[in-house]
Amino acid sequence: MLLRLAFKSLVSRLLTVSLTVFAIALSVALFLGVEKVRTGAKTSFADTISGTDLIVGARSGGVQLLLYSVFRVGNATNNVTWQSYQDIAAHKDVDWIVPLSLGDSHKGFRVLGTTAAFFDRYKYRGGRDVSFAEGQAFDDLFDAVVGADVAAELGYALGDEIVVAHGVASFTEHDDKPFAISGVLQKTGTPVDRTVFVSLEAIEAIHIDWQGGGRSQNTISADEVRQMELTPKAVTAALVGVSSRLKIFGVQRWVNDYPEEPLLAILPGVALSELWSLIGVAETALVGVSVMVVVTALLGMVAMIFSGLNERRREMALLRAIGARPRTIFGLLTLEAALMSLVAVFLGVALLYTGLFVARSYVDAAFGLYLEITWPSAREYLVLAVVVAAGTLVSLIPALRAYFMSLADGMQVRS
């Protein structure tokens, strides 16, 4: 009887109740959406590089090595000599190795010297391959492959010529040896999108007539350099794949104890976890903001109930006249708030998953953020239960007011 009465009471105030329920539903959808974005961002960050067992570079900090080798942030303290690189490649437990050579830039984007094997060995998001939107990997000495963001922001297409600048923030360019774009990569949502790729030999070629950070007087043309030996003297870092998971720590220890020069081998997953712990304070801020939105919506519901009490005084008087007790009116208002919260939670979940279904492909393509559609987790179920419970609890304040108002009305009727 009380449930039917609460339902009909809500229907009689359909417009006001609908707006309040919609406001709570939006706040619930926002809260759960922030949670999805938070977990999606964390997963995408952890999957920036996958399928690589070790990253090797000069001895420094693990996070620093990860930053410059994977995220192209900062610079290496030292390089790895070519002889050391070959020794690592020749290790019996190393299955594959891809060199990385950093140092130059192009209009704010980092230039990475590597081999064509990079596009086969670099994996992201649980093993996805890097693929080409147009063209192919570099074949000629002065071919370049650009990431999706580089092509989009600078308007590049296949065959366009680009000039590499010497250093990261330098106005000196290798303009005597321009590159032609041979390929444009698909969007990945990783630092690959903001990188210009050239061959290791090309890095040697553009620096062969440079000394002390400037071009020497004995310049060598692009045609002449093609006839020269372009074996690199050093690389910045290397991605390493081990033949067996059981061998990873053995190879890591061997590299860290390498006697010829001080080297460091890190596990990408461990270094990514350390880096996320440093920048993860942003997720706490996101959760805090979404909690405040939910609280604001619930307070709006309480304000709506409060503002309607005087208008419903006649309704409560009629209920008292037909024999309803003050506690019945108290229970009626509390039940109304619980129903509103429950309907808002279901509507909020529906809005969230509808939005995810419609927008996730665009978000993935535009921002590289993969939002997986899964059933709500135990944590999310707990959040929904808390919202319903909180909506019911905060309604106790106007319900108590209604209780005392009905008591006062009853006393006046008896007098």
XYZ file of C-alpha atoms in Angstrom:
415
model
C 0.000 0.000 0.000
C 2.782 2.431 0.959
C 4.724 1.556 -2.203
C 1.670 2.228 -4.405
C 1.051 5.483 -2.625
C 4.679 6.586 -3.060
C 4.574 5.682 -6.772
C 1.361 7.636 -7.414
C 2.705 10.584 -5.419
C 5.802 10.688 -7.617
C 3.730 10.396 -10.803
C 1.564 13.316 -9.686
C 4.711 15.495 -9.597
C 6.186 13.981 -12.751
C 8.007 17.030 -14.164
C 9.819 18.001 -10.954
C 10.613 14.394 -10.082
C 11.853 13.644 -13.629
C 14.245 16.593 -13.598
C 15.616 15.567 -10.205
C 15.997 11.926 -11.238
C 17.716 12.975 -14.471
C 20.146 15.197 -12.558
C 21.068 12.313 -10.239
C 21.312 9.940 -13.220
C 23.720 12.290 -14.994
C 25.866 12.535 -11.864
C 25.899 8.727 -11.527
C 26.814 8.363 -15.209
C 29.579 10.947 -14.733
C 30.912 9.174 -11.664
C 30.985 5.770 -13.350
C 32.299 7.358 -16.558
C 35.203 8.908 -14.663
C 35.888 5.474 -13.178
C 35.871 3.927 -16.667
C 38.170 6.659 -17.998
C 40.472 6.251 -14.988
C 40.805 2.496 -15.419
C 41.010 2.867 -19.210
C 43.766 5.468 -18.921
C 45.677 3.298 -16.469
C 45.333 0.254 -18.712
C 46.292 2.215 -21.838
C 49.284 3.681 -20.004
C 50.405 0.237 -18.811
C 49.988 -1.066 -22.384
C 52.067 1.711 -23.977
C 54.588 -1.008 -24.703
C 53.945 -4.748 -24.535
C 55.693 -7.824 -25.835
C 59.101 -6.318 -24.954
C 60.872 -8.172 -22.146
C 63.666 -5.687 -21.395
C 64.751 -2.161 -22.235
C 68.515 -1.658 -22.189
C 70.332 1.660 -21.924
C 73.170 3.420 -20.166
C 73.070 3.095 -16.385
C 70.742 5.685 -14.864
C 67.312 5.416 -13.225
C 64.732 2.927 -14.418
C 62.018 5.568 -14.839
C 64.440 7.871 -16.673
C 65.366 5.092 -19.101
C 61.677 4.373 -19.701
C 60.898 8.058 -20.256
C 63.448 8.720 -22.971
C 63.310 5.325 -24.692
C 59.515 4.854 -24.793
C 57.950 8.269 -24.142
C 60.704 10.342 -25.862
C 60.890 12.592 -22.802
C 64.310 13.857 -21.704
C 67.692 12.665 -22.852
C 70.001 9.791 -22.044
C 72.919 10.359 -19.680
C 75.112 8.335 -22.031
C 74.919 6.067 -25.066
C 75.429 2.325 -25.511
C 78.399 1.527 -27.730
C 77.762 -0.469 -30.878
C 80.037 -3.230 -29.639
C 77.986 -3.595 -26.453
C 74.801 -3.641 -28.503
C 76.200 -6.455 -30.645
C 77.279 -8.391 -27.548
C 73.746 -8.192 -26.160
C 72.287 -9.221 -29.522
C 74.628 -12.222 -29.585
C 73.612 -13.451 -26.109
C 72.290 -17.006 -26.307
C 69.017 -16.135 -24.548
C 68.198 -13.009 -26.581
C 65.605 -13.757 -29.261
C 65.479 -10.309 -30.900
C 66.741 -6.781 -30.316
C 65.769 -3.416 -31.813
C 68.126 -0.407 -31.484
C 66.899 3.114 -30.674
C 68.875 6.252 -31.444
C 67.594 9.608 -30.192
C 68.944 13.127 -30.290
C 67.391 14.999 -33.208
C 63.964 16.524 -33.748
C 61.580 17.858 -36.367
C 59.339 20.855 -35.560
C 58.924 19.794 -31.943
C 58.622 16.059 -32.625
C 61.398 13.641 -31.684
C 63.283 11.806 -34.403
C 64.027 8.154 -33.680
C 66.678 6.196 -35.549
C 65.929 2.481 -35.615
C 65.550 -0.456 -37.989
C 62.521 -1.662 -39.942
C 62.188 -4.421 -37.317
C 60.754 -1.796 -34.940
C 57.434 -1.854 -36.793
C 57.246 -5.636 -36.378
C 58.506 -5.913 -32.795
C 56.922 -2.909 -31.082
C 53.576 -3.915 -29.587
C 51.046 -1.964 -27.579
C 47.741 -2.588 -25.808
C 48.180 -6.255 -25.095
C 50.032 -7.213 -28.280
C 48.579 -4.989 -31.000
C 50.865 -4.388 -33.976
C 51.879 -0.998 -35.328
C 50.282 -0.704 -38.755
C 50.577 1.690 -41.680
C 47.741 3.981 -42.720
C 49.681 4.744 -45.903
C 52.953 3.662 -47.471
C 55.572 1.407 -45.945
C 58.680 1.311 -43.772
C 61.813 3.152 -44.876
C 63.591 1.487 -47.784
C 65.889 4.210 -49.063
C 68.594 5.809 -46.894
C 66.662 9.093 -46.719
C 63.182 7.676 -46.205
C 61.177 8.627 -43.113
C 58.053 7.242 -41.458
C 55.866 9.631 -39.452
C 53.385 8.941 -36.673
C 49.687 9.780 -36.977
C 49.903 12.990 -34.899
C 52.917 14.247 -36.849
C 51.105 13.761 -40.151
C 47.858 15.319 -38.853
C 49.385 18.385 -37.169
C 51.874 19.193 -39.925
C 49.683 18.126 -42.847
C 52.140 15.606 -44.260
C 51.442 13.042 -46.968
C 53.487 10.410 -48.771
C 56.397 11.848 -50.729
C 56.623 15.122 -48.796
C 60.129 16.288 -47.943
C 61.107 17.035 -44.358
C 64.297 18.379 -42.798
C 65.604 17.091 -39.463
C 66.928 19.585 -36.917
C 70.107 18.902 -34.966
C 69.236 18.328 -31.304
C 65.918 18.684 -29.492
C 65.689 22.482 -29.239
C 67.972 23.634 -32.017
C 67.654 26.037 -34.930
C 70.413 24.240 -36.846
C 69.062 21.883 -39.481
C 70.424 19.088 -41.625
C 68.948 20.855 -44.648
C 71.545 19.446 -47.055
C 70.120 15.939 -46.525
C 66.308 16.085 -46.599
C 64.090 13.043 -46.063
C 61.074 11.870 -48.062
C 58.061 10.445 -46.227
C 57.623 6.800 -47.178
C 54.924 5.868 -44.656
C 52.316 7.218 -42.264
C 51.370 5.105 -39.230
C 47.900 4.428 -37.889
C 46.868 6.101 -34.638
C 48.010 4.103 -31.603
C 47.527 6.432 -28.650
C 51.196 5.939 -27.728
C 54.338 8.095 -28.195
C 54.702 6.410 -31.604
C 52.104 8.888 -32.892
C 54.404 11.836 -32.155
C 57.617 10.379 -33.546
C 59.478 10.638 -36.838
C 61.253 7.372 -37.688
C 64.380 7.089 -39.797
C 66.991 4.374 -40.193
C 70.089 4.084 -38.018
C 72.215 4.577 -41.124
C 70.361 7.831 -41.848
C 71.235 9.145 -38.386
C 74.883 8.439 -39.138
C 74.585 9.963 -42.611
C 73.241 13.342 -41.505
C 75.918 13.652 -38.805
C 78.891 12.377 -40.780
C 80.122 15.889 -41.616
C 79.246 17.400 -38.222
C 81.709 18.057 -35.406
C 81.138 19.605 -32.008
C 77.474 20.322 -32.654
C 78.004 22.106 -35.980
C 78.624 21.325 -39.622
C 82.302 21.099 -40.547
C 83.786 22.967 -43.479
C 84.335 19.723 -45.380
C 80.701 19.074 -46.237
C 79.638 15.753 -47.701
C 76.685 15.668 -50.091
C 73.762 13.235 -49.879
C 75.003 11.375 -52.973
C 78.514 11.019 -51.556
C 77.331 9.742 -48.208
C 75.463 6.868 -49.859
C 78.813 5.369 -50.834
C 80.221 5.482 -47.306
C 80.254 3.003 -44.420
C 77.401 4.049 -42.106
C 77.649 1.573 -39.259
C 76.647 3.454 -36.091
C 79.146 3.987 -33.291
C 76.550 3.959 -30.539
C 72.817 3.773 -29.856
C 70.697 5.377 -27.150
C 68.827 2.270 -26.004
C 67.486 -1.064 -27.219
C 64.290 -3.082 -26.943
C 65.029 -6.708 -26.165
C 62.965 -9.868 -26.491
C 64.109 -12.952 -24.604
C 63.711 -16.497 -25.915
C 61.950 -17.673 -22.731
C 60.161 -15.921 -19.888
C 62.292 -17.945 -17.504
C 65.419 -16.310 -18.918
C 64.367 -12.666 -18.435
C 65.927 -12.134 -15.025
C 69.086 -13.956 -16.047
C 69.568 -11.696 -19.066
C 68.730 -8.641 -16.968
C 71.362 -9.573 -14.393
C 73.914 -10.256 -17.139
C 73.326 -6.811 -18.689
C 73.451 -5.027 -15.332
C 76.781 -6.743 -14.585
C 78.178 -6.163 -18.080
C 81.906 -5.512 -17.529
C 82.728 -3.371 -20.580
C 80.542 -0.386 -19.674
C 77.837 0.477 -17.120
C 74.468 -0.631 -18.535
C 70.963 -0.954 -17.149
C 68.216 -3.378 -18.153
C 64.682 -2.741 -16.902
C 61.374 -4.579 -17.122
C 58.947 -2.202 -18.897
C 55.937 -3.263 -16.807
C 57.691 -2.578 -13.507
C 58.988 0.808 -14.676
C 55.523 1.767 -15.974
C 54.006 0.938 -12.575
C 56.599 3.128 -10.863
C 55.905 5.982 -13.266
C 52.118 5.678 -12.819
C 52.530 5.881 -9.051
C 54.188 9.265 -9.578
C 51.490 10.714 -11.828
C 48.502 8.786 -10.462
C 47.468 11.645 -8.143
C 45.358 12.934 -11.047
C 43.029 9.944 -10.772
C 42.354 10.804 -7.117
C 41.382 14.311 -8.177
C 39.033 12.929 -10.845
C 37.306 10.644 -8.343
C 36.987 13.522 -5.877
C 35.327 15.780 -8.445
C 32.852 13.083 -9.505
C 31.961 12.349 -5.852
C 31.169 16.031 -5.335
C 28.904 15.961 -8.404
C 26.940 13.013 -6.971
C 26.666 14.711 -3.569
C 25.428 17.909 -5.231
C 22.736 15.998 -7.128
C 21.557 14.233 -3.950
C 21.414 17.554 -2.124
C 19.326 18.855 -5.017
C 16.883 16.015 -4.424
C 16.665 16.922 -0.722
C 16.080 20.571 -1.644
C 13.271 19.491 -3.987
C 11.608 17.461 -1.216
C 12.016 20.316 1.251
C 10.569 22.890 -1.133
C 7.541 20.689 -1.776
C 6.680 20.089 1.870
C 4.514 23.191 2.298
C 2.749 22.478 -1.005
C 2.088 18.918 0.170
C 0.785 19.976 3.569
C -2.803 19.550 2.353
C -1.929 16.086 1.060
C -0.447 15.131 4.427
C -3.523 16.517 6.226
C -5.786 14.348 4.068
C -3.648 11.318 4.817
C -3.904 12.064 8.529
C -7.662 12.530 8.208
C -8.115 9.062 6.731
C -6.083 7.531 9.549
C -2.436 7.678 8.418
C -0.003 8.026 11.267
C 2.958 10.461 11.273
C 5.361 7.554 10.869
C 3.448 6.525 7.732
C 4.069 9.965 6.223
C 7.711 9.720 7.348
C 8.013 6.335 5.610
C 6.251 7.681 2.502
C 8.793 10.475 1.957
C 11.711 8.175 2.688
C 10.377 5.577 0.243
C 9.895 8.244 -2.431
C 13.534 9.301 -2.096
C 14.699 5.675 -2.238
C 12.636 5.067 -5.410
C 13.998 8.224 -7.015
C 17.577 7.211 -6.184
C 17.033 3.672 -7.464
C 15.507 4.812 -10.760
C 18.295 7.410 -11.155
C 20.959 4.729 -10.656
C 19.463 2.472 -13.345
C 19.046 5.424 -15.707
C 22.620 6.575 -15.015
C 24.016 3.131 -15.844
C 21.952 3.045 -19.044
C 23.230 6.490 -20.048
C 26.827 5.461 -19.336
C 26.786 2.293 -21.417
C 24.892 3.970 -24.248
C 27.525 6.704 -24.303
C 30.344 4.134 -24.196
C 28.842 2.158 -27.070
C 28.471 5.275 -29.227
C 31.704 7.122 -28.379
C 34.362 4.521 -27.591
C 35.472 4.003 -31.204
C 35.883 7.767 -31.645
C 37.748 8.123 -28.326
C 40.038 5.250 -29.285
C 40.773 6.727 -32.733
C 41.167 10.324 -31.566
C 42.902 9.900 -28.219
C 44.150 6.303 -28.139
C 42.097 5.697 -24.981
C 40.475 2.266 -25.028
C 37.266 2.146 -22.985
C 36.235 -1.472 -22.621
C 32.523 -2.257 -22.268
C 32.218 -4.719 -19.391
C 29.676 -5.440 -16.718
C 30.011 -3.153 -13.684
C 32.703 -4.328 -11.316
C 32.131 -5.128 -7.645
C 33.434 -1.669 -6.820
C 30.925 -0.054 -9.178
C 28.061 -2.106 -7.722
C 29.136 -0.899 -4.303
C 29.127 2.714 -5.524
C 25.591 2.316 -6.904
C 24.391 0.817 -3.623
C 25.992 3.690 -1.717
C 24.223 6.236 -3.951
C 20.823 4.638 -3.255
C 21.579 4.409 0.472
C 22.848 8.006 0.574
C 19.769 9.255 -1.253
C 17.580 7.464 1.273
C 19.553 8.728 4.262
C 19.654 12.374 3.238
C 15.895 12.243 2.709
C 15.468 11.521 6.421
C 15.920 15.246 7.148
C 12.857 16.443 5.163
C 11.018 13.265 6.208
C 11.525 14.161 9.868
C 10.244 17.656 9.165
C 7.168 16.165 7.514
C 6.745 13.876 10.527
C 6.651 16.790 12.966
C 4.449 18.833 10.628
C 1.923 15.984 10.540
C 2.066 15.735 14.334
C 1.324 19.430 14.631
C -1.526 19.194 12.124
C -2.997 16.260 14.027
C -2.886 18.161 17.303
C -4.674 21.135 15.689
C -7.377 18.846 14.269
C -7.970 17.244 17.705
C -8.119 20.645 19.414
